[in-house]
Amino acid sequence: MHATKLANIGIKYLSDLQLDDLYQLQDELNTLWKNGQSTISNNLYDKIVDSINYEITQLKTDPYNYAVIKTDNELKKLIDYLTALHSQGKSPIENSVWDILNHELTMRNVINFNSSLTYPSHWTTMSLNENPIEFIKLSRISQEFQDVSSFFTKSLQKSSIVIYSITRIQNLRLWYIFQELQKIIPNNIQRLFHGTASSTHQKLIMYHGFYYSFCPGGLIGDGVYFAVNAHYSNNDPYVLKKTNHRRELFICQVLLGNSSQGGSGYCCTSVEYCGVGCQTGKCWSNASGSNRQKPLRSNLFHGRCTYYYIQGEYTACGIRHSDSEYIAALNAPQFDVHTSDGNPNLNSLCNRRIQVKGPRGLIVVRVVDRCSSCSHGSLDLSPAAFKVVAGSLSVGVDQVSWYIE
C-alpha cells in the first residue's frame, strides 16, 4: 500500500509517514525488490533508510518528547508495530525506551480529560492536543521568580547561593490528576522539595509525575519522599549535580492526606499505610467506621503484563482456577509482604479485586496467585483477562496500570 502511494506521489509522500509507516514501506519495497518488481530508484530508497534512522535517533535521544507530541492514534499505531517487532526479537529500541512509550500510552488511557479542565491563570496558554507539557524558564525580574527564589534560599539555610534558573513545569495531565485528588483529599496543600540524583528519574517526574510503583523501599517506609526544607534534598544522594557547583531540585505543590508514624519496612496498600509487611502498626487512625475514606487512585501501579495458563491447577492462594476466569498472579515483591507465617494461602490479598487498565481495555480481576518472575508493579493475567487489556494473546506482553479496589 505504501509502496504504491510512494510510486504515485514521490518523495513528498515520506513527509506524512511516521516510524512504523516507514518500516512497513521498507518491508514492502524489499519484497518487491526480491521479486524483481522494484519501482523506485536507489536514491529514493536511501532517503527512506535515512528517514528511518532519523526517526530512531529522535526516539532514542528524547523518547518523552517524541511520544508526547504524537496523537493517541499515532502512538497506539506505533506501539502496536513495535510490539510486533518486539515479539519477534527484532525491536530497534532498548527496553527503557519501550517502557516510556508504553507508560505514555497507559497514562493517556487512565486519565479521562473533560472540557472543564482548567489550569492556573499565570501559566502560558496550553492545549491538550498540541502542547500538554511546557517548560517555561522564568524571567529573573518576574514576581514569580522572586517569590520562588526567596522561598528556596531561606529553606536552603546557606548564606551564599546563586539561583542559576527557575523553570515552571506546566503539565496539564499532572494538573488534572492534582485537581481530581483535591475532590477526595482534604485541601491541605504544602510546598515541598524533592531531589533525585538520576537525570532519567528527573525526566520521568517532569513528564509522568511521581508514582509509588517506582519507589519501593525507604528509611521510614515505601513511597515517594518530599522534604520540608531544601537543605535536606540538597544533600547526597538525593540531588542531581549538573556540575560541581550547580545542582537541580524540584519544588512541588503536594496535596497531603492522612498521616501515620512511619518505620523501616512499612508499606502502602490501596487504602492504608501500615506496619512492616502491612501486617502490623497503625493504619490511618482517623479513618475508621463511616468516616473511612474511599480508596485513592493515587496508589496507581504501573508495570508489564503477560499471561500464563492455570489449567485447573492450584494457585498460591490454595484454590483451583481455570484459564477462562478473570484472575491474576501478583508480582512476588508486592505479594509476599502480605503473606502471614510463610503460608501464601493466608495472604491478605487473596481474592482481592484489582482494576487493570491496558491499551485495549479495562477489566477487574481477582488476585489468586503469585508471580515469582514478575518485577515490582507487574502482573500475570489469565488468558481470558489478558485478551481484554491487550486485545490478543499474540501481543505477548503489554504495559498496564492497576490499583487494588
CSV table of C-alpha atoms in Angstrom, one decimal:
chain,number,residue,atom,x,y,z
A,1,MET,CA,0.0,0.0,0.0
A,2,HIS,CA,2.7,2.5,1.0
A,3,ALA,CA,4.9,1.5,-2.0
A,4,THR,CA,2.1,2.2,-4.5
A,5,LYS,CA,1.5,5.6,-3.0
A,6,LEU,CA,5.2,6.4,-3.0
A,7,ALA,CA,5.4,5.5,-6.7
A,8,ASN,CA,2.5,7.8,-7.5
A,9,ILE,CA,3.4,10.8,-5.2
A,10,GLY,CA,7.1,10.6,-5.0
A,11,ILE,CA,9.4,11.8,-2.2
A,12,LYS,CA,6.8,14.2,-0.7
A,13,TYR,CA,4.9,11.1,0.5
A,14,LEU,CA,7.6,10.4,3.1
A,15,SER,CA,6.8,13.6,5.0
A,16,ASP,CA,3.4,12.1,6.0
A,17,LEU,CA,4.8,8.9,7.4
A,18,GLN,CA,5.9,8.1,11.0
A,19,LEU,CA,8.3,5.4,12.1
A,20,ASP,CA,6.0,2.4,11.8
A,21,ASP,CA,4.9,3.5,8.3
A,22,LEU,CA,8.5,3.9,7.2
A,23,TYR,CA,9.4,0.4,8.4
A,24,GLN,CA,6.3,-1.1,6.6
A,25,LEU,CA,7.2,0.8,3.5
A,26,GLN,CA,10.8,-0.5,3.6
A,27,ASP,CA,9.4,-4.1,4.0
A,28,GLU,CA,7.1,-3.7,1.0
A,29,LEU,CA,10.0,-2.4,-1.1
A,30,ASN,CA,12.3,-5.2,0.0
A,31,THR,CA,9.7,-7.7,-1.0
A,32,LEU,CA,9.2,-6.1,-4.4
A,33,TRP,CA,12.9,-6.0,-5.0
A,34,LYS,CA,13.3,-9.7,-4.2
A,35,ASN,CA,10.5,-10.4,-6.7
A,36,GLY,CA,12.2,-8.3,-9.4
A,37,GLN,CA,9.4,-5.7,-9.2
A,38,SER,CA,11.2,-2.7,-7.7
A,39,THR,CA,9.6,0.6,-8.8
A,40,ILE,CA,11.8,3.2,-7.2
A,41,SER,CA,15.3,4.5,-7.6
A,42,ASN,CA,18.2,3.5,-5.2
A,43,ASN,CA,18.4,7.2,-4.3
A,44,LEU,CA,14.8,7.3,-3.1
A,45,TYR,CA,15.3,4.0,-1.2
A,46,ASP,CA,18.3,5.6,0.6
A,47,LYS,CA,16.0,8.5,1.5
A,48,ILE,CA,13.7,6.1,3.2
A,49,VAL,CA,16.5,4.5,5.2
A,50,ASP,CA,17.8,8.0,6.2
A,51,SER,CA,14.2,8.8,7.4
A,52,ILE,CA,14.1,5.7,9.5
A,53,ASN,CA,17.5,6.4,11.0
A,54,TYR,CA,16.5,9.9,11.8
A,55,GLU,CA,13.2,8.8,13.5
A,56,ILE,CA,15.0,6.2,15.5
A,57,THR,CA,17.7,8.7,16.6
A,58,GLN,CA,15.0,11.2,17.7
A,59,LEU,CA,13.1,8.5,19.6
A,60,LYS,CA,16.2,7.3,21.4
A,61,THR,CA,17.5,10.8,22.2
A,62,ASP,CA,14.3,12.1,23.8
A,63,PRO,CA,11.6,9.4,24.0
A,64,TYR,CA,9.5,11.5,26.3
A,65,ASN,CA,9.1,14.4,23.9
A,66,TYR,CA,8.9,12.0,20.9
A,67,ALA,CA,5.9,10.3,22.5
A,68,VAL,CA,4.1,13.4,23.9
A,69,ILE,CA,3.7,15.1,20.5
A,70,LYS,CA,2.0,12.0,19.0
A,71,THR,CA,-1.7,11.8,18.8
A,72,ASP,CA,-3.4,9.0,20.6
A,73,ASN,CA,-3.9,7.1,17.3
A,74,GLU,CA,-0.3,7.7,16.2
A,75,LEU,CA,1.1,6.5,19.5
A,76,LYS,CA,-1.1,3.4,19.6
A,77,LYS,CA,-0.2,2.5,16.0
A,78,LEU,CA,3.5,3.0,16.7
A,79,ILE,CA,3.4,0.8,19.8
A,80,ASP,CA,1.4,-1.9,18.1
A,81,TYR,CA,4.0,-2.1,15.4
A,82,LEU,CA,6.9,-2.1,17.8
A,83,THR,CA,5.1,-4.7,19.9
A,84,ALA,CA,5.0,-7.0,16.9
A,85,LEU,CA,8.8,-6.4,16.3
A,86,HIS,CA,9.4,-7.0,20.0
A,87,SER,CA,7.6,-10.3,20.0
A,88,GLN,CA,9.8,-11.4,17.0
A,89,GLY,CA,13.0,-10.3,18.8
A,90,LYS,CA,13.6,-7.5,16.3
A,91,SER,CA,12.9,-4.4,18.4
A,92,PRO,CA,15.0,-1.5,17.3
A,93,ILE,CA,14.8,0.2,20.7
A,94,GLU,CA,16.0,-0.5,24.2
A,95,ASN,CA,13.6,-1.7,26.9
A,96,SER,CA,13.9,1.7,28.7
A,97,VAL,CA,12.6,3.5,25.6
A,98,TRP,CA,9.9,0.8,25.1
A,99,ASP,CA,8.8,1.3,28.7
A,100,ILE,CA,8.5,5.1,28.2
A,101,LEU,CA,6.3,4.8,25.2
A,102,ASN,CA,4.0,2.3,26.9
A,103,HIS,CA,3.9,4.4,30.0
A,104,GLU,CA,2.8,7.4,28.0
A,105,LEU,CA,0.0,5.4,26.4
A,106,THR,CA,-1.0,3.9,29.7
A,107,MET,CA,-1.2,7.4,31.3
A,108,ARG,CA,-3.4,8.6,28.5
A,109,ASN,CA,-5.7,5.6,28.9
A,110,VAL,CA,-6.1,6.1,32.6
A,111,ILE,CA,-6.7,9.9,32.5
A,112,ASN,CA,-10.1,10.9,31.1
A,113,PHE,CA,-10.0,14.6,30.3
A,114,ASN,CA,-13.1,16.7,30.0
A,115,SER,CA,-14.0,20.2,28.8
A,116,SER,CA,-14.0,21.6,32.3
A,117,LEU,CA,-10.2,21.2,32.7
A,118,THR,CA,-8.6,24.5,33.9
A,119,TYR,CA,-5.1,25.5,34.8
A,120,PRO,CA,-3.5,28.3,36.8
A,121,SER,CA,-4.1,31.8,35.2
A,122,HIS,CA,-0.4,32.6,35.3
A,123,TRP,CA,0.5,29.7,33.1
A,124,THR,CA,1.1,30.3,29.4
A,125,THR,CA,-1.6,29.3,27.0
A,126,MET,CA,-1.8,25.5,26.6
A,127,SER,CA,-3.7,22.9,24.5
A,128,LEU,CA,-4.2,19.2,25.4
A,129,ASN,CA,-3.9,18.3,21.7
A,130,GLU,CA,-0.9,20.5,20.7
A,131,ASN,CA,1.2,21.1,23.8
A,132,PRO,CA,0.1,19.3,27.0
A,133,ILE,CA,3.5,19.8,28.6
A,134,GLU,CA,5.5,23.1,28.5
A,135,PHE,CA,8.7,24.1,30.4
A,136,ILE,CA,8.8,27.8,31.0
A,137,LYS,CA,12.0,29.5,32.1
A,138,LEU,CA,11.0,32.3,34.4
A,139,SER,CA,12.3,35.8,33.9
A,140,ARG,CA,14.6,36.9,36.7
A,141,ILE,CA,12.6,40.1,37.1
A,142,SER,CA,9.2,38.4,37.4
A,143,GLN,CA,7.4,38.3,40.7
A,144,GLU,CA,7.1,34.5,40.5
A,145,PHE,CA,10.9,34.2,40.2
A,146,GLN,CA,11.4,36.4,43.2
A,147,ASP,CA,8.9,34.5,45.3
A,148,VAL,CA,10.2,31.1,44.5
A,149,SER,CA,13.8,32.2,44.8
A,150,SER,CA,13.2,33.7,48.3
A,151,PHE,CA,11.3,30.6,49.4
A,152,PHE,CA,14.1,28.3,48.2
A,153,THR,CA,17.0,30.4,49.6
A,154,LYS,CA,15.5,30.7,53.1
A,155,SER,CA,14.8,26.9,53.2
A,156,LEU,CA,18.3,26.0,52.0
A,157,GLN,CA,19.9,27.7,55.0
A,158,LYS,CA,23.0,28.9,53.3
A,159,SER,CA,24.4,32.4,53.3
A,160,SER,CA,25.9,32.4,49.8
A,161,ILE,CA,23.9,31.0,46.9
A,162,VAL,CA,23.2,31.9,43.3
A,163,ILE,CA,20.0,30.9,41.6
A,164,TYR,CA,21.0,29.8,38.1
A,165,SER,CA,17.5,29.5,36.7
A,166,ILE,CA,13.9,28.5,37.7
A,167,THR,CA,11.7,26.5,35.3
A,168,ARG,CA,8.0,26.2,35.7
A,169,ILE,CA,6.7,22.8,34.6
A,170,GLN,CA,3.3,23.2,33.0
A,171,ASN,CA,2.0,19.6,32.7
A,172,LEU,CA,-1.8,19.5,32.0
A,173,ARG,CA,-2.1,15.8,32.7
A,174,LEU,CA,-0.4,16.1,36.2
A,175,TRP,CA,-2.5,19.2,36.9
A,176,TYR,CA,-5.6,17.2,36.0
A,177,ILE,CA,-4.7,14.4,38.5
A,178,PHE,CA,-4.0,17.0,41.1
A,179,GLN,CA,-7.4,18.6,40.6
A,180,GLU,CA,-9.1,15.2,40.8
A,181,LEU,CA,-7.4,14.3,44.0
A,182,GLN,CA,-8.4,17.6,45.6
A,183,LYS,CA,-12.0,16.4,45.3
A,184,ILE,CA,-11.4,13.4,47.6
A,185,ILE,CA,-8.5,14.6,49.8
A,186,PRO,CA,-8.8,17.4,52.4
A,187,ASN,CA,-7.4,20.6,50.9
A,188,ASN,CA,-4.1,20.6,52.7
A,189,ILE,CA,-1.5,21.8,50.1
A,190,GLN,CA,2.1,22.4,51.0
A,191,ARG,CA,5.1,23.5,49.0
A,192,LEU,CA,7.8,20.8,49.5
A,193,PHE,CA,11.1,19.8,47.9
A,194,HIS,CA,12.1,16.6,46.1
A,195,GLY,CA,15.6,15.7,44.8
A,196,THR,CA,16.8,12.9,42.6
A,197,ALA,CA,20.3,12.2,41.6
A,198,SER,CA,19.2,10.5,38.4
A,199,SER,CA,18.6,12.5,35.2
A,200,THR,CA,16.4,9.7,34.0
A,201,HIS,CA,14.2,9.9,37.0
A,202,GLN,CA,14.1,13.7,36.7
A,203,LYS,CA,12.7,13.4,33.2
A,204,LEU,CA,10.2,10.8,34.3
A,205,ILE,CA,8.9,13.1,37.0
A,206,MET,CA,8.7,16.1,34.7
A,207,TYR,CA,6.6,14.2,32.1
A,208,HIS,CA,4.8,11.5,34.1
A,209,GLY,CA,4.9,12.6,37.7
A,210,PHE,CA,5.6,10.8,40.9
A,211,TYR,CA,4.4,7.1,41.2
A,212,TYR,CA,4.7,4.9,44.2
A,213,SER,CA,5.4,1.9,42.0
A,214,PHE,CA,8.7,3.4,41.0
A,215,CYS,CA,9.8,4.0,44.6
A,216,PRO,CA,9.9,0.7,46.6
A,217,GLY,CA,11.9,0.9,49.8
A,218,GLY,CA,12.9,3.8,52.1
A,219,LEU,CA,14.3,4.6,55.5
A,220,ILE,CA,10.8,5.1,57.0
A,221,GLY,CA,8.7,3.0,54.6
A,222,ASP,CA,7.9,2.6,50.9
A,223,GLY,CA,6.8,5.7,48.9
A,224,VAL,CA,7.8,9.0,47.3
A,225,TYR,CA,9.8,11.2,49.7
A,226,PHE,CA,9.5,15.0,50.0
A,227,ALA,CA,11.4,17.4,52.3
A,228,VAL,CA,10.1,20.4,54.2
A,229,ASN,CA,13.5,22.1,53.9
A,230,ALA,CA,15.6,22.4,50.8
A,231,HIS,CA,18.8,21.7,52.6
A,232,TYR,CA,17.8,18.1,53.2
A,233,SER,CA,17.0,17.4,49.5
A,234,ASN,CA,20.2,19.3,48.5
A,235,ASN,CA,22.4,16.6,50.1
A,236,ASP,CA,23.8,13.4,48.6
A,237,PRO,CA,22.5,11.1,47.4
A,238,TYR,CA,19.2,13.0,46.6
A,239,VAL,CA,20.3,15.9,44.4
A,240,LEU,CA,21.1,16.0,40.7
A,241,LYS,CA,24.6,17.5,40.2
A,242,LYS,CA,24.9,19.2,36.8
A,243,THR,CA,28.4,20.4,37.6
A,244,ASN,CA,30.5,20.6,40.8
A,245,HIS,CA,28.8,23.9,41.7
A,246,ARG,CA,25.4,23.5,40.1
A,247,ARG,CA,22.5,21.4,41.4
A,248,GLU,CA,18.8,20.9,40.5
A,249,LEU,CA,15.8,20.3,42.8
A,250,PHE,CA,12.1,20.1,42.4
A,251,ILE,CA,9.8,22.5,44.3
A,252,CYS,CA,6.4,20.8,44.3
A,253,GLN,CA,2.8,21.6,45.4
A,254,VAL,CA,1.9,18.5,47.4
A,255,LEU,CA,-1.6,17.5,48.4
A,256,LEU,CA,-1.3,15.9,51.9
A,257,GLY,CA,-3.8,13.4,53.1
A,258,ASN,CA,-3.9,11.3,56.2
A,259,SER,CA,-0.7,10.6,58.2
A,260,SER,CA,0.7,7.8,60.4
A,261,GLN,CA,4.0,7.1,62.1
A,262,GLY,CA,6.5,5.6,59.6
A,263,GLY,CA,9.2,3.0,60.1
A,264,SER,CA,11.6,0.8,58.1
A,265,GLY,CA,9.9,-1.8,56.0
A,266,TYR,CA,6.5,-0.1,56.2
A,267,CYS,CA,4.4,-0.3,53.1
A,268,CYS,CA,1.3,1.1,51.5
A,269,THR,CA,-1.9,-0.7,50.5
A,270,SER,CA,-4.7,0.8,48.4
A,271,VAL,CA,-6.4,2.3,51.4
A,272,GLU,CA,-3.9,2.4,54.2
A,273,TYR,CA,-0.3,2.8,55.3
A,274,CYS,CA,0.6,0.0,57.7
A,275,GLY,CA,3.5,-1.5,59.6
A,276,VAL,CA,6.2,-3.9,58.4
A,277,GLY,CA,4.8,-6.2,55.8
A,278,CYS,CA,1.5,-4.3,56.1
A,279,GLN,CA,0.6,-6.7,58.9
A,280,THR,CA,1.2,-4.6,62.0
A,281,GLY,CA,1.1,-1.0,63.1
A,282,LYS,CA,-1.4,1.8,62.9
A,283,CYS,CA,-3.3,2.4,59.7
A,284,TRP,CA,-4.8,5.8,59.2
A,285,SER,CA,-6.0,6.2,62.8
A,286,ASN,CA,-8.6,8.9,61.8
A,287,ALA,CA,-10.1,6.7,59.0
A,288,SER,CA,-12.5,4.4,60.7
A,289,GLY,CA,-16.2,3.5,60.5
A,290,SER,CA,-18.4,5.6,58.3
A,291,ASN,CA,-15.7,8.3,58.1
A,292,ARG,CA,-13.2,6.0,56.4
A,293,GLN,CA,-12.0,7.4,53.1
A,294,LYS,CA,-12.6,5.7,49.8
A,295,PRO,CA,-9.5,4.0,48.2
A,296,LEU,CA,-7.5,6.6,46.4
A,297,ARG,CA,-6.3,6.1,42.8
A,298,SER,CA,-3.1,8.0,43.7
A,299,ASN,CA,-1.8,4.5,44.6
A,300,LEU,CA,-1.7,3.6,41.0
A,301,PHE,CA,0.8,1.0,39.9
A,302,HIS,CA,2.4,0.5,36.5
A,303,GLY,CA,4.2,-2.5,35.1
A,304,ARG,CA,4.4,-5.1,32.4
A,305,CYS,CA,1.7,-7.6,31.9
A,306,THR,CA,1.7,-11.0,30.3
A,307,TYR,CA,-0.4,-14.2,30.6
A,308,TYR,CA,0.0,-17.7,31.8
A,309,TYR,CA,-2.0,-20.9,31.8
A,310,ILE,CA,-3.5,-22.1,35.0
A,311,GLN,CA,-5.2,-25.2,33.5
A,312,GLY,CA,-7.1,-26.0,36.7
A,313,GLU,CA,-4.1,-26.3,38.9
A,314,TYR,CA,-3.9,-25.0,42.5
A,315,THR,CA,-2.7,-21.4,42.8
A,316,ALA,CA,-0.6,-19.8,45.6
A,317,CYS,CA,-3.9,-18.8,47.3
A,318,GLY,CA,-4.8,-22.5,47.5
A,319,ILE,CA,-7.7,-22.7,45.1
A,320,ARG,CA,-8.1,-24.3,41.7
A,321,HIS,CA,-8.9,-21.9,38.8
A,322,SER,CA,-9.4,-22.1,35.0
A,323,ASP,CA,-8.0,-20.1,32.2
A,324,SER,CA,-11.4,-18.6,31.4
A,325,GLU,CA,-11.7,-16.8,34.7
A,326,TYR,CA,-10.6,-13.1,35.1
A,327,ILE,CA,-7.8,-13.7,37.6
A,328,ALA,CA,-4.2,-12.5,38.2
A,329,ALA,CA,-0.9,-13.5,39.7
A,330,LEU,CA,0.6,-10.6,41.6
A,331,ASN,CA,4.4,-10.0,41.4
A,332,ALA,CA,6.3,-11.6,44.3
A,333,PRO,CA,7.7,-8.3,45.8
A,334,GLN,CA,4.2,-6.9,46.3
A,335,PHE,CA,2.5,-10.3,47.1
A,336,ASP,CA,5.0,-11.6,49.7
A,337,VAL,CA,4.7,-8.7,52.1
A,338,HIS,CA,1.1,-9.7,52.7
A,339,THR,CA,1.9,-13.3,53.4
A,340,SER,CA,1.4,-14.3,57.0
A,341,ASP,CA,3.5,-17.0,58.7
A,342,GLY,CA,5.1,-18.0,55.4
A,343,ASN,CA,1.8,-19.5,54.1
A,344,PRO,CA,0.7,-17.9,50.8
A,345,ASN,CA,-2.8,-19.4,51.3
A,346,LEU,CA,-3.2,-16.9,54.1
A,347,ASN,CA,-2.1,-13.9,52.1
A,348,SER,CA,-4.4,-11.0,52.8
A,349,LEU,CA,-4.5,-10.1,49.1
A,350,CYS,CA,-6.0,-13.4,48.0
A,351,ASN,CA,-9.3,-12.8,46.2
A,352,ARG,CA,-8.9,-9.0,46.4
A,353,ARG,CA,-10.2,-7.2,43.3
A,354,ILE,CA,-7.7,-5.3,41.1
A,355,GLN,CA,-8.8,-2.9,38.4
A,356,VAL,CA,-6.4,-3.3,35.4
A,357,LYS,CA,-6.2,-0.8,32.5
A,358,GLY,CA,-4.3,-1.7,29.3
A,359,PRO,CA,-4.0,-0.3,25.8
A,360,ARG,CA,-7.1,-2.2,24.6
A,361,GLY,CA,-9.4,-2.3,27.6
A,362,LEU,CA,-10.2,-2.2,31.3
A,363,ILE,CA,-11.0,-5.2,33.5
A,364,VAL,CA,-11.5,-6.2,37.1
A,365,VAL,CA,-9.6,-9.4,38.2
A,366,ARG,CA,-9.1,-11.2,41.4
A,367,VAL,CA,-5.7,-11.9,42.9
A,368,VAL,CA,-5.3,-15.7,43.2
A,369,ASP,CA,-1.6,-16.4,42.6
A,370,ARG,CA,2.0,-15.3,43.0
A,371,CYS,CA,4.3,-14.5,40.0
A,372,SER,CA,7.9,-15.3,41.1
A,373,SER,CA,9.5,-13.9,38.0
A,374,CYS,CA,7.5,-10.6,37.8
A,375,SER,CA,9.1,-7.3,38.9
A,376,HIS,CA,7.5,-4.8,41.2
A,377,GLY,CA,4.4,-3.4,39.6
A,378,SER,CA,3.9,-6.2,37.1
A,379,LEU,CA,1.2,-8.8,36.7
A,380,ASP,CA,0.5,-12.2,35.1
A,381,LEU,CA,-3.1,-12.5,33.9
A,382,SER,CA,-5.2,-15.4,32.8
A,383,PRO,CA,-5.5,-15.7,29.0
A,384,ALA,CA,-9.1,-14.5,29.2
A,385,ALA,CA,-8.2,-11.4,31.2
A,386,PHE,CA,-5.1,-10.6,29.0
A,387,LYS,CA,-7.2,-10.6,25.9
A,388,VAL,CA,-9.4,-7.8,27.4
A,389,VAL,CA,-6.5,-5.5,28.2
A,390,ALA,CA,-4.2,-6.3,25.3
A,391,GLY,CA,-6.6,-7.3,22.6
A,392,SER,CA,-4.9,-10.6,21.6
A,393,LEU,CA,-2.7,-13.3,23.1
A,394,SER,CA,-0.3,-12.7,20.2
A,395,VAL,CA,0.8,-9.4,21.8
A,396,GLY,CA,2.6,-11.5,24.4
A,397,VAL,CA,3.5,-8.6,26.7
A,398,ASP,CA,2.0,-5.2,27.3
A,399,GLN,CA,2.1,-2.3,29.7
A,400,VAL,CA,-0.7,-1.8,32.2
A,401,SER,CA,-1.7,0.4,35.1
A,402,TRP,CA,-3.7,-1.0,38.1
A,403,TYR,CA,-4.9,-0.5,41.6
A,404,ILE,CA,-6.5,-2.5,44.3
A,405,GLU,CA,-10.1,-1.7,44.8
